[in-house]
GROMACS .gro file of C-alpha atoms in nm:
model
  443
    1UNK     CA    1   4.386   0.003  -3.987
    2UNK     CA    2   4.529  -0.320  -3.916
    3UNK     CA    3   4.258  -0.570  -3.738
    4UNK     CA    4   4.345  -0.628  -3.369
    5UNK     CA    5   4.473  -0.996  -3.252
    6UNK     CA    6   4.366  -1.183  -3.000
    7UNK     CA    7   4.659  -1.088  -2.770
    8UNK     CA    8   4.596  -0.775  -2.859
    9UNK     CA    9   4.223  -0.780  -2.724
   10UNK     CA   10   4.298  -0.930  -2.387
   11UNK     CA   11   4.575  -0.688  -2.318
   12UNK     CA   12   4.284  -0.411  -2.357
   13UNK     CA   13   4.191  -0.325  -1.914
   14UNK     CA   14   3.831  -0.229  -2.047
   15UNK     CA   15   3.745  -0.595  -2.126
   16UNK     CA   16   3.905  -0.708  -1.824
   17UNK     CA   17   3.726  -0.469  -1.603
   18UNK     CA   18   3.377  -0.482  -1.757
   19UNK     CA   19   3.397  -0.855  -1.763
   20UNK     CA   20   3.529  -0.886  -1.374
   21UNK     CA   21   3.246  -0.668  -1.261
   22UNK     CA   22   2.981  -0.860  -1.452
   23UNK     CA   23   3.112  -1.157  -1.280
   24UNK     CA   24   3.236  -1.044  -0.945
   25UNK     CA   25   2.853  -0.875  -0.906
   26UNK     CA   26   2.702  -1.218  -1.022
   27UNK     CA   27   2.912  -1.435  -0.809
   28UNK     CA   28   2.865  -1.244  -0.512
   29UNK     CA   29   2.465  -1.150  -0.537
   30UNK     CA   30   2.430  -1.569  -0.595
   31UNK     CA   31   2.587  -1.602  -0.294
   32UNK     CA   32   2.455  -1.418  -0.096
   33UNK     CA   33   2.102  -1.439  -0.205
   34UNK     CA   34   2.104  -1.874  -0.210
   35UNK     CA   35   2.325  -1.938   0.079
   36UNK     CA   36   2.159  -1.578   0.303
   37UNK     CA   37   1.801  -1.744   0.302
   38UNK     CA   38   1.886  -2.119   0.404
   39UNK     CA   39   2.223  -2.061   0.620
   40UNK     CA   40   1.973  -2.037   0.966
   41UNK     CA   41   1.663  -2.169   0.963
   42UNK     CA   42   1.615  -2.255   1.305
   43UNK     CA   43   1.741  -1.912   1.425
   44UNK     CA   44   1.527  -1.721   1.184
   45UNK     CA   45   1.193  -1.903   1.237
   46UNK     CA   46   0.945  -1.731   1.370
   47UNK     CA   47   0.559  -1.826   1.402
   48UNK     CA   48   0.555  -2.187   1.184
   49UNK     CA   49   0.174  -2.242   1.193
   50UNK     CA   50   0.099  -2.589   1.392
   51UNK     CA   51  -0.234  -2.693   1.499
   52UNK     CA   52  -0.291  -2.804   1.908
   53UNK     CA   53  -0.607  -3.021   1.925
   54UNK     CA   54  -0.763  -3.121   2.232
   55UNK     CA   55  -1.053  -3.394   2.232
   56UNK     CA   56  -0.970  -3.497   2.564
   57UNK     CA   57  -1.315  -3.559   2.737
   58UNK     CA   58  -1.146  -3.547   3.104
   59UNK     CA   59  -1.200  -3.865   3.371
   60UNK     CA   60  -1.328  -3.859   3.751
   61UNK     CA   61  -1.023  -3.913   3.988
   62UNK     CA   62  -1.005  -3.839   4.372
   63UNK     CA   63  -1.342  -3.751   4.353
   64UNK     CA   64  -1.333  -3.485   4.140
   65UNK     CA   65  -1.364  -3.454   3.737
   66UNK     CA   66  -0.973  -3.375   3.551
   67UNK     CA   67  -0.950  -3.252   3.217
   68UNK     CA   68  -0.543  -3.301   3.144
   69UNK     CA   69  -0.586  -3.209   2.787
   70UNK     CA   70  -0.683  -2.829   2.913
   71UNK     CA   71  -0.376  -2.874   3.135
   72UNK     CA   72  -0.134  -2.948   2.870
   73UNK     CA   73  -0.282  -2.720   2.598
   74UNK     CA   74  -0.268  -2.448   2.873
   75UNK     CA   75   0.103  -2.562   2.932
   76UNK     CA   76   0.207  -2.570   2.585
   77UNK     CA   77   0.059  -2.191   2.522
   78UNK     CA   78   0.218  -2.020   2.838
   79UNK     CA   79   0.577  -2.196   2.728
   80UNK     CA   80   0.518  -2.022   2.388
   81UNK     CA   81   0.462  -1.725   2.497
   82UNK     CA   82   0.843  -1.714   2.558
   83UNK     CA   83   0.917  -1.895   2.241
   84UNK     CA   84   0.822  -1.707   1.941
   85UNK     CA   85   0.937  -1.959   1.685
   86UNK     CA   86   0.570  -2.167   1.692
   87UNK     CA   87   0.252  -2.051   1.629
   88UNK     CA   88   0.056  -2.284   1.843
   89UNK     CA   89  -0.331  -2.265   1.705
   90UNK     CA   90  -0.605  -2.416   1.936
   91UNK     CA   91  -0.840  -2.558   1.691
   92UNK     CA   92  -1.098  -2.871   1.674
   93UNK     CA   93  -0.975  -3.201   1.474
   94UNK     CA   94  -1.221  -3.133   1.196
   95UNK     CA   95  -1.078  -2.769   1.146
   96UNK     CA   96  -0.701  -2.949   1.197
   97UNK     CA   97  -0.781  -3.150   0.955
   98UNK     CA   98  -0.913  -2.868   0.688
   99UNK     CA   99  -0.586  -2.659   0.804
  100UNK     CA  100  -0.349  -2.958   0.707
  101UNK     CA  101  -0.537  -3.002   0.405
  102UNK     CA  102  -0.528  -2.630   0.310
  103UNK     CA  103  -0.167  -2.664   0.378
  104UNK     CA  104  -0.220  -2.348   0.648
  105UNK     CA  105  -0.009  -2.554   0.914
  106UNK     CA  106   0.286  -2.735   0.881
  107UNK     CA  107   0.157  -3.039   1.152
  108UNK     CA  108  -0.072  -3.081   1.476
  109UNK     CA  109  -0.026  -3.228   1.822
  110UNK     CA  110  -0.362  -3.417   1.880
  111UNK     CA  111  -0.475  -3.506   2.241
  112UNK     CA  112  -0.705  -3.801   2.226
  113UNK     CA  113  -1.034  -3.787   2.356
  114UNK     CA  114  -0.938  -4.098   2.651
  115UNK     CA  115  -0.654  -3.881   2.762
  116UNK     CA  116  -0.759  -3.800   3.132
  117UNK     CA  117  -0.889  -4.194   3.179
  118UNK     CA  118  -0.574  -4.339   3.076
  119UNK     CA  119  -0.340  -4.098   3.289
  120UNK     CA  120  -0.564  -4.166   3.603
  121UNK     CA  121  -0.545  -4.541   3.512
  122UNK     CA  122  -0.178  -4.549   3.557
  123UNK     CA  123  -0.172  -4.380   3.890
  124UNK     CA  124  -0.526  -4.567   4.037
  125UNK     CA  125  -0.449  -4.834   4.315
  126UNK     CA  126  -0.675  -5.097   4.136
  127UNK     CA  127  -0.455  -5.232   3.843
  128UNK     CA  128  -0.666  -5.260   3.509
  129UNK     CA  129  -0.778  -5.617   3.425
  130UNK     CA  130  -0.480  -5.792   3.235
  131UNK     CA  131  -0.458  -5.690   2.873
  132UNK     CA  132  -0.773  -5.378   2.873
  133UNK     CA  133  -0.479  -5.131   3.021
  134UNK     CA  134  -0.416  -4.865   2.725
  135UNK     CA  135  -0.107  -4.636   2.805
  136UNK     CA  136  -0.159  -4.246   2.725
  137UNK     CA  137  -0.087  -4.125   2.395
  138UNK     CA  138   0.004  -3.787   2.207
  139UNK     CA  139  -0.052  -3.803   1.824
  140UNK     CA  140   0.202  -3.593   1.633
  141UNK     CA  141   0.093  -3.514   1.232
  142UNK     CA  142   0.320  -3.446   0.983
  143UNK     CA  143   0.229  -3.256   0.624
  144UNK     CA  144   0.508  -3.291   0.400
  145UNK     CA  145   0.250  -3.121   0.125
  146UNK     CA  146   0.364  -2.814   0.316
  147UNK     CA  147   0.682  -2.858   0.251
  148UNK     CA  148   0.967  -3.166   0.411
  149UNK     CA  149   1.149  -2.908   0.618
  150UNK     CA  150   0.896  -2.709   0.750
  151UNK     CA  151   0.661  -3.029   0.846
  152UNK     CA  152   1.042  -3.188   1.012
  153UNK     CA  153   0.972  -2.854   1.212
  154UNK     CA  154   0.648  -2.854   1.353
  155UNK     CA  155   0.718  -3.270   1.414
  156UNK     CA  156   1.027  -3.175   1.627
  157UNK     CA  157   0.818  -2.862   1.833
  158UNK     CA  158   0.526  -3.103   1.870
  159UNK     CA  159   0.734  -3.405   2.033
  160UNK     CA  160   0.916  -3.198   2.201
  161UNK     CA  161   0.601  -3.029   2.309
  162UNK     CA  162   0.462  -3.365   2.421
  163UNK     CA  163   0.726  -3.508   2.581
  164UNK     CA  164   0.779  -3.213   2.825
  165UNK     CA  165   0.440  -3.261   2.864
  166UNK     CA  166   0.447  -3.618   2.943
  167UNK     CA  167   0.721  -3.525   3.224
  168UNK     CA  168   0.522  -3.282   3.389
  169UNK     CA  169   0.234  -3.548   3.415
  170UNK     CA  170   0.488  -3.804   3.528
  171UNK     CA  171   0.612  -3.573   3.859
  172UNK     CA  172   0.245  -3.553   3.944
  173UNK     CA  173   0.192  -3.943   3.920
  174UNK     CA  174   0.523  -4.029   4.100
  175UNK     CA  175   0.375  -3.760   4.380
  176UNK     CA  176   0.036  -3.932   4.376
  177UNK     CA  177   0.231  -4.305   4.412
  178UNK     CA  178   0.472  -4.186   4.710
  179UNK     CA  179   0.155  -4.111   4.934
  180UNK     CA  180   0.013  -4.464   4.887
  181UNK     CA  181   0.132  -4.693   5.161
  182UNK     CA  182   0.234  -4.967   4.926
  183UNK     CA  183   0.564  -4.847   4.744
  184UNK     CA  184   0.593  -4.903   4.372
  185UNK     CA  185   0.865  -5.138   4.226
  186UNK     CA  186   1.135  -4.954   4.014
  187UNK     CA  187   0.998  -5.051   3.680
  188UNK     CA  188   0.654  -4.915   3.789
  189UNK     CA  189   0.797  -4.581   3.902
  190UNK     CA  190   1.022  -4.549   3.574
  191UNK     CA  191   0.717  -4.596   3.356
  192UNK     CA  192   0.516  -4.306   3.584
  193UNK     CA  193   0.799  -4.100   3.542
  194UNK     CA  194   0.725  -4.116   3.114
  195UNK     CA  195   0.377  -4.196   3.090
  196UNK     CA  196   0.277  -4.079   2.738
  197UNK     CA  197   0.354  -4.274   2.458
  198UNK     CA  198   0.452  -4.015   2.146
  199UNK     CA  199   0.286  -4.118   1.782
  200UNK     CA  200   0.395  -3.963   1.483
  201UNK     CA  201   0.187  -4.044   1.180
  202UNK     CA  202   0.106  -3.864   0.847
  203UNK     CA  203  -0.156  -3.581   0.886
  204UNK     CA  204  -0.183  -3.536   0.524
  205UNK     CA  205  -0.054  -3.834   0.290
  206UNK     CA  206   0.097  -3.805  -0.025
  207UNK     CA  207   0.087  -4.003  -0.306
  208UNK     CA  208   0.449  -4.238  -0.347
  209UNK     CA  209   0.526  -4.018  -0.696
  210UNK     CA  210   0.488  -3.674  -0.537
  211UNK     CA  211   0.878  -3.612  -0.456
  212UNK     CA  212   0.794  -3.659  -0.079
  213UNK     CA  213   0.608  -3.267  -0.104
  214UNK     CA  214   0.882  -3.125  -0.345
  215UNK     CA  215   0.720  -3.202  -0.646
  216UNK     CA  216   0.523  -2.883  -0.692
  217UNK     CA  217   0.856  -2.720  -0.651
  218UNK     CA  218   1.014  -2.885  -0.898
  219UNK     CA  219   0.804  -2.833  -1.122
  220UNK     CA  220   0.742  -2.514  -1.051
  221UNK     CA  221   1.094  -2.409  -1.094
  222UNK     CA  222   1.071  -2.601  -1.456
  223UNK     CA  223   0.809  -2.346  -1.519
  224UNK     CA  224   1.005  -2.063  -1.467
  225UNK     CA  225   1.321  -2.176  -1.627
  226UNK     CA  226   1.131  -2.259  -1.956
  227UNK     CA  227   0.944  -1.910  -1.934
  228UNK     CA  228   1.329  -1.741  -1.913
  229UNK     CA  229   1.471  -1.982  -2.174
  230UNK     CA  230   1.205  -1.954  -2.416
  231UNK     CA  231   1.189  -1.547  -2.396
  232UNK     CA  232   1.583  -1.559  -2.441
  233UNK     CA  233   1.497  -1.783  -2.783
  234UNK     CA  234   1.206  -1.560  -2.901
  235UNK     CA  235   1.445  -1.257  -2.821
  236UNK     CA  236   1.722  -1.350  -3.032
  237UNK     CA  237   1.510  -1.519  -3.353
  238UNK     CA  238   1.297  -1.215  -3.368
  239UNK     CA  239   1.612  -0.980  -3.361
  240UNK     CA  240   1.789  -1.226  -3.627
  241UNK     CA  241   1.438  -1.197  -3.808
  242UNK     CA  242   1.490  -0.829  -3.839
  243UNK     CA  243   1.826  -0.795  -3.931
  244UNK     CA  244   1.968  -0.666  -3.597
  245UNK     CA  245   2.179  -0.971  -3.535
  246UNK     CA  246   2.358  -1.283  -3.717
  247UNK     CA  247   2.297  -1.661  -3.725
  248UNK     CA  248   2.637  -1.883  -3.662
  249UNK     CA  249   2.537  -2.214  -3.741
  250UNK     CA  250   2.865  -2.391  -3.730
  251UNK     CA  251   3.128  -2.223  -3.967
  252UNK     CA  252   2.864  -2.054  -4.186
  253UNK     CA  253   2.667  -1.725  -4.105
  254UNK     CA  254   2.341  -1.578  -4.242
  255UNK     CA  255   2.187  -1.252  -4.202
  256UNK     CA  256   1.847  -1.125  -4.310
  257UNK     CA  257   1.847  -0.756  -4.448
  258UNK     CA  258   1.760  -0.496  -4.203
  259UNK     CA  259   1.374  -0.418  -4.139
  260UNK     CA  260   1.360  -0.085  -3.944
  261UNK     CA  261   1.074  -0.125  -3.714
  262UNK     CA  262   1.013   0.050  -3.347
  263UNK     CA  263   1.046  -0.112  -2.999
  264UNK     CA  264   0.713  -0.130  -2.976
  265UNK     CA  265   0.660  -0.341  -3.267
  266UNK     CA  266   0.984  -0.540  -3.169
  267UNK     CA  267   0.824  -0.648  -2.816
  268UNK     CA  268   0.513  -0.672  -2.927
  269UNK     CA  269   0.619  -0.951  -3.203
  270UNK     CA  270   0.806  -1.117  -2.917
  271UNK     CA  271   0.491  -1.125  -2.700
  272UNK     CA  272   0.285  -1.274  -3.021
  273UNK     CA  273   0.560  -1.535  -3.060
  274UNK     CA  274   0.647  -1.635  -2.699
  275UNK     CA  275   0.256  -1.716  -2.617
  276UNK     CA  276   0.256  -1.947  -2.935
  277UNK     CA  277   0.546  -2.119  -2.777
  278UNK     CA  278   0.373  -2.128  -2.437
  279UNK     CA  279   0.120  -2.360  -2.554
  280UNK     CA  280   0.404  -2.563  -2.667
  281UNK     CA  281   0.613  -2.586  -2.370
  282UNK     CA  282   0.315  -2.599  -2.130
  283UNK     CA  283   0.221  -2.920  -2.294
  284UNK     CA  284   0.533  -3.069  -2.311
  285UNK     CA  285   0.655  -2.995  -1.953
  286UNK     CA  286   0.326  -3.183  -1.839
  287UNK     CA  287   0.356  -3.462  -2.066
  288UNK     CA  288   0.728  -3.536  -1.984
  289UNK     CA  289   0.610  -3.530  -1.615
  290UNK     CA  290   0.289  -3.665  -1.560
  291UNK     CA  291   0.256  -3.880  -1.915
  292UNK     CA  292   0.625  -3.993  -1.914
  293UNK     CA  293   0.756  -3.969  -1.531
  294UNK     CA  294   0.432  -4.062  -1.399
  295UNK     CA  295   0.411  -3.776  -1.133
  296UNK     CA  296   0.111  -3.783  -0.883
  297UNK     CA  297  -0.137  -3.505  -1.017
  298UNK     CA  298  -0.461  -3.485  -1.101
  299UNK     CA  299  -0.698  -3.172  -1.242
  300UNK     CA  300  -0.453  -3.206  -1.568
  301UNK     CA  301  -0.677  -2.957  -1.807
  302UNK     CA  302  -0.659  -2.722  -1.496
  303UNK     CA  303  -0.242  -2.787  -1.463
  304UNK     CA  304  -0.258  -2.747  -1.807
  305UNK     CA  305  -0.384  -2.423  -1.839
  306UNK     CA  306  -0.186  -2.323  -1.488
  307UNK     CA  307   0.141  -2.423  -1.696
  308UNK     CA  308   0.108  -2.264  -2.002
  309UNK     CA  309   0.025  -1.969  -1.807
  310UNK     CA  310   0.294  -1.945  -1.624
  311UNK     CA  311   0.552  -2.005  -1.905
  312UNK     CA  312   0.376  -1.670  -2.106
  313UNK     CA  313   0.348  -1.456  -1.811
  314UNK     CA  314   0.743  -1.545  -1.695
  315UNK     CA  315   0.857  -1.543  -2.017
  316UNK     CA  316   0.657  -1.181  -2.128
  317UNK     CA  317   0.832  -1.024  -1.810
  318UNK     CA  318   1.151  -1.167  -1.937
  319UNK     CA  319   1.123  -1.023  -2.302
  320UNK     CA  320   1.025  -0.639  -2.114
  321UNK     CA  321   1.283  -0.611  -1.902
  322UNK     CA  322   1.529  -0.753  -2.251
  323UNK     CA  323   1.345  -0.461  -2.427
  324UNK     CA  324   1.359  -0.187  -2.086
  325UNK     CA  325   1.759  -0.291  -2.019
  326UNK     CA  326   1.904  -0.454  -2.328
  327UNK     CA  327   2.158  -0.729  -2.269
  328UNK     CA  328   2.157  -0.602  -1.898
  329UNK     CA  329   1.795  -0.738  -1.878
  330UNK     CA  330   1.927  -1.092  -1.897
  331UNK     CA  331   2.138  -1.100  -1.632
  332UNK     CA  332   1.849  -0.878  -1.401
  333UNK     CA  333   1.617  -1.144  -1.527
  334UNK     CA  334   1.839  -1.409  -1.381
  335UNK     CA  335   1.865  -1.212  -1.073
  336UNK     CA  336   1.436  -1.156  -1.053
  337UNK     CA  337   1.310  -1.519  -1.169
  338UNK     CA  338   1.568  -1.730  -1.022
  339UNK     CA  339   1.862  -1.556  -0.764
  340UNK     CA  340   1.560  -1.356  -0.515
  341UNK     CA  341   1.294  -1.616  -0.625
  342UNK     CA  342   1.469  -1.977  -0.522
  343UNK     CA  343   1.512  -1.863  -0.111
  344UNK     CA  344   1.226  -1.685  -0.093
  345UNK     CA  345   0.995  -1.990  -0.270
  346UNK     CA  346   0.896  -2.137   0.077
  347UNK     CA  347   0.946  -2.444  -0.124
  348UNK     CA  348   1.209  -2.573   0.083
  349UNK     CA  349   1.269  -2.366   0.402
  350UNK     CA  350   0.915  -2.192   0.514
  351UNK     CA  351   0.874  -1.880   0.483
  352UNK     CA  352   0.860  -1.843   0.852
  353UNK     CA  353   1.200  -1.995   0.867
  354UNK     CA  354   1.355  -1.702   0.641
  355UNK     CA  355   1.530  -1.382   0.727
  356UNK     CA  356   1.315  -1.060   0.710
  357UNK     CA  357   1.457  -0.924   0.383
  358UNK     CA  358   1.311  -1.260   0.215
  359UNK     CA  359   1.012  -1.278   0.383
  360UNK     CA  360   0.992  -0.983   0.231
  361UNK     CA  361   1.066  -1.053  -0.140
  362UNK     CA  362   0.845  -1.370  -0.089
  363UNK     CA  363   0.497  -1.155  -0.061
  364UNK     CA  364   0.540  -1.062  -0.405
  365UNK     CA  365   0.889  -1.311  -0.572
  366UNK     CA  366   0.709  -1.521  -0.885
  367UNK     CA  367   0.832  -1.829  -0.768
  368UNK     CA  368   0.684  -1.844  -0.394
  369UNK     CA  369   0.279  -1.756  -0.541
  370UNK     CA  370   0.345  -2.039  -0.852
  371UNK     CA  371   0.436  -2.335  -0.613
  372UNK     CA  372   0.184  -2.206  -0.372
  373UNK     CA  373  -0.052  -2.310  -0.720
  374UNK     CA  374   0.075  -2.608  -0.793
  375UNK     CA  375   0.078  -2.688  -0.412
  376UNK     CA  376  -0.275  -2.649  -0.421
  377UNK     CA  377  -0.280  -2.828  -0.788
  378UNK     CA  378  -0.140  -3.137  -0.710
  379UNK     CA  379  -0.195  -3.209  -0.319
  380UNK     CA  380  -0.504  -3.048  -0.226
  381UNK     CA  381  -0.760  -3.063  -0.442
  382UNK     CA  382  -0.750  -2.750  -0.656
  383UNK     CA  383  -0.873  -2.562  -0.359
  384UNK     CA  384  -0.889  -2.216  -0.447
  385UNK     CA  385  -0.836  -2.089  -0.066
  386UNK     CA  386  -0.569  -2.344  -0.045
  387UNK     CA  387  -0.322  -2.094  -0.246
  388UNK     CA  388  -0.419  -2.127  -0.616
  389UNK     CA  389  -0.670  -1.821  -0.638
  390UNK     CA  390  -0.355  -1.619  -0.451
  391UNK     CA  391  -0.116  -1.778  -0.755
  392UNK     CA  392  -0.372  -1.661  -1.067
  393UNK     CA  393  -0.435  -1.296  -0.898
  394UNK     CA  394  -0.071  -1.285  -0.856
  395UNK     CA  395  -0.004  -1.385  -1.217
  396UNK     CA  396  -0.258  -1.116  -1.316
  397UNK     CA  397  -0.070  -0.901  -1.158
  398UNK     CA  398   0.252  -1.001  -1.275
  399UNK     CA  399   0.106  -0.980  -1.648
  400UNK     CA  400   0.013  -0.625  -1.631
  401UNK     CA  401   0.301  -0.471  -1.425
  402UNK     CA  402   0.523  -0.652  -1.764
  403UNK     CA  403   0.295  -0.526  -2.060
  404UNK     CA  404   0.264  -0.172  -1.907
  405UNK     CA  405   0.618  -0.120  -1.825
  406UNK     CA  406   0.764  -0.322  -2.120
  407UNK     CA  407   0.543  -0.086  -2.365
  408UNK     CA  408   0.589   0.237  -2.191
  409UNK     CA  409   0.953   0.171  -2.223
  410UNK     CA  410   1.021   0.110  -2.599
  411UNK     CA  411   0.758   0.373  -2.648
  412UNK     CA  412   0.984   0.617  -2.459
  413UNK     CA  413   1.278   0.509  -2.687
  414UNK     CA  414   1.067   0.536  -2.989
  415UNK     CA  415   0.932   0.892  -2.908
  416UNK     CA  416   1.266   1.046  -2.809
  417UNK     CA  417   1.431   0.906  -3.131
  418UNK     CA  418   1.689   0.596  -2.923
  419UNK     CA  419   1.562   0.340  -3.249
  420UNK     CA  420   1.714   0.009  -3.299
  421UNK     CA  421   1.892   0.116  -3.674
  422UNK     CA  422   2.230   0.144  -3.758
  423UNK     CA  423   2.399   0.535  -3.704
  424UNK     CA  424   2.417   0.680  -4.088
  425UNK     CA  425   2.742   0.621  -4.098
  426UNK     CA  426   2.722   0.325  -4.045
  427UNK     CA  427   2.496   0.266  -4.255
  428UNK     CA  428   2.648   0.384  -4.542
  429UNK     CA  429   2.948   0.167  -4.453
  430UNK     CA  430   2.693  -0.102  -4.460
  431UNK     CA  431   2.516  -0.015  -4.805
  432UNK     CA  432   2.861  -0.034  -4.931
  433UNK     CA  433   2.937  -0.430  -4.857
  434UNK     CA  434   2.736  -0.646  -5.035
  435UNK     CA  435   2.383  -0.779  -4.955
  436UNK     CA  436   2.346  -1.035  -4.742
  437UNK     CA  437   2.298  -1.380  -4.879
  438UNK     CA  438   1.952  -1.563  -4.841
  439UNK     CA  439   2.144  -1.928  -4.816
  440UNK     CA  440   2.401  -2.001  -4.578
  441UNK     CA  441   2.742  -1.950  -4.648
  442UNK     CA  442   3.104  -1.977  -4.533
  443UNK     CA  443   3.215  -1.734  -4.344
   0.00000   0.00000   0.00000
């Protein structure tokens, strides 16, 4: 039977079908999945955690005692209740400041504790002495650790927050200033009219080498990559090991005899080999970006650990689905670690900025719960409540759900006879060539 040509082979529709699906279902499940989570953020968010702290200690005007801190918080909650987007959360600075270092809000709007006496200031008839007058202020804090667009968020909500605020007081000032008997000069009423002065500062600061709060992203994402990649290596050396598939280097090809083994065996030599290599590319991801790239982090035995983790529990729930769904499992792997796992992260757009159907996959997508870790890793302290004991029960998890449904597949295929061997006739067609070299040779 005459061997088929090349022109031959691309006139055949089967190749041209198969391959268009493959691609037309890749191209348009990328699409959809990358573009569908970041396309809308501001439409889609709903409830982005910010903190509203009031230390306003009020001030004695017109004989009576003001508190305009309670005023604006009160303002600032009945305006949200027709604004679902913000989760305003009345707390104390020192709990603020634990949130924001927890990363469990994305900023705060801070009402200093001199509020009330510098408002009343502005509007009393007896000036201040020259130079002890201190206009009003609002204090907006950022938390890039949170991630940069969900912090340019809540610093957008808060301002405008305060500044609406800051009109409301200036009405009441300009009302106070028409019923004195000496009118105001233009400049005076223009400066009622905007009292507050708007701050923005950093609520929780990051070191300079931290990727401005995308580091633990980043790296993150360099986890998961070398947890695929490194399950797609074991994969194909262990197979080549066997004798189930051929080694091309360059023009020459090698191929070890045939060991007949079961799937079992076959995954479980994968698993054996891919947490050797784990150790490996844990430690060289963090040397190349702490020792080389000089990356803010600190706990490095704990990152350590965290990364070599991560690498054997990605890259074991790569090698079961390659054992569940063959060459298939790639591409679904693709689809699992990195397609559904990059929108729904958090990483970049919050989670509370994401359509439902992410928000969904993020409760239980790899990628979200290991940069939640490394969040907590490399800007907060290691704190455990801060998203890292979420990341290692989640990895737990992950470990389990792989080893019990990798093994309970191939032992499936082994019990109802599917083995990895050649058919018998094929094999006899393959005892007939002769054996397979043990050096490399031309092919």
């Amino acid at each position: 039977m005459p061997h088929p040509t090349p022109p031959s082979v691309l006139r055949r529709p089967q190749l041209w079908i198969g391959t268009g699906l493959i691609a037309a279902v890749v191209s348009m499940v990328f699409a959809l999945l990358y573009v569908g989570g970041n396309v809308n953020p501001r439409g889609n968010l709903r409830d982005l955690p910010v903190a509203l702290v009031n230390t306003d200690s009020g001030a004695d005007a017109g004989g009576r005692h003001v508190k305009l801190g309670e005023q604006i918080v009160a303002g600032i909650q009945k305006a949200g209740e027709g604004d679902k987007s913000i989760d305003w959360q009345v707390v104390s600075r020192e709990e603020a400041d634990k949130l924001l270092g927890r990363g469990k809000v994305f900023g705060a709007l801070v009402i200093p504790k001199d509020f009330s006496a510098t408002v009343t200031a502005l509007g009393s008839p007896q000036p201040a002495p020259q130079g002890k007058a201190a206009p009003p202020t609002l204090t907006v804090l950022t938390n890039q650790a949170a991630g940069s667009i969900g912090s340019s968020m809540s610093s957008q909500a808060a301002q405008k927050a305060a500044h609406a605020a800051s009109a409301q007081l200036g009405q009441e000032l300009l009302k106070q200033a028409g019923a004195q008997k000496t009118p105001l000069p233009t400049a005076a009423q223009l400066k009622l009219a905007d009292p507050v002065t708007v701050t923005v500062a950093d609520g929780h600061p990051l070191g300079s080498r931290s990727a401005m709060g995308l580091s633990a992203f980043y790296y993150a994402l360099v986890l998961v990559v070398c947890g695929m990649l490194g399950a797609n290596v074991v994969n194909s050396q262990v197979d080549t090991a066997l004798g189930y598939l051929h080694t091309d280097f360059g023009p020459f090809r090698k191929r070890e005899p045939v060991q007949h083994t079961s799937r079992v065996r076959t995954l479980a030599i994968g698993i054996a080999l891919m947490l050797g290599l784990s150790l490996v590319m844990g430690t060289l991801v963090e040397v190349a970006t702490v020792g080389i790239l000089d990356m803010d982090a600190s706990h490095l035995g704990l990152l350590w650990l965290y990364s070599v983790a991560t690498i054997a529990v990605v890259g074991i729930g790569s090698l079961a689905l390659f054992a569940a769904f063959g060459t298939p499992g790639m591409l679904l792997a693709t689809i699992v670690f990195v397609a559904m796992a990059v929108p729904s992260s958090g990483a970049t757009v919050p989670v509370q900025a994401l359509p439902g159907f992410f928000r969904a996959l993020a409760e239980f997508e790899p990628l979200r719960q290991i940069t939640e870790g490394l969040r907590s890793l490399l800007y907060y302290g290691a704190q455990a409540d801060a998203g890292l004991s979420r990341a290692w029960a989640a990895m737990g998890i992950a470990l389990v759900a792989a080893l019990a449904f990798g093994f309970a597949v191939t032992r499936l295929y082994d019990r109802r006879g599917l083995h990895r061997i050649p058919h018998p006739a094929a094999e006899g067609a393959e005892a007939a060539e002769p054996a397979a070299p043990t050096a490399p040779v031309a092919s």
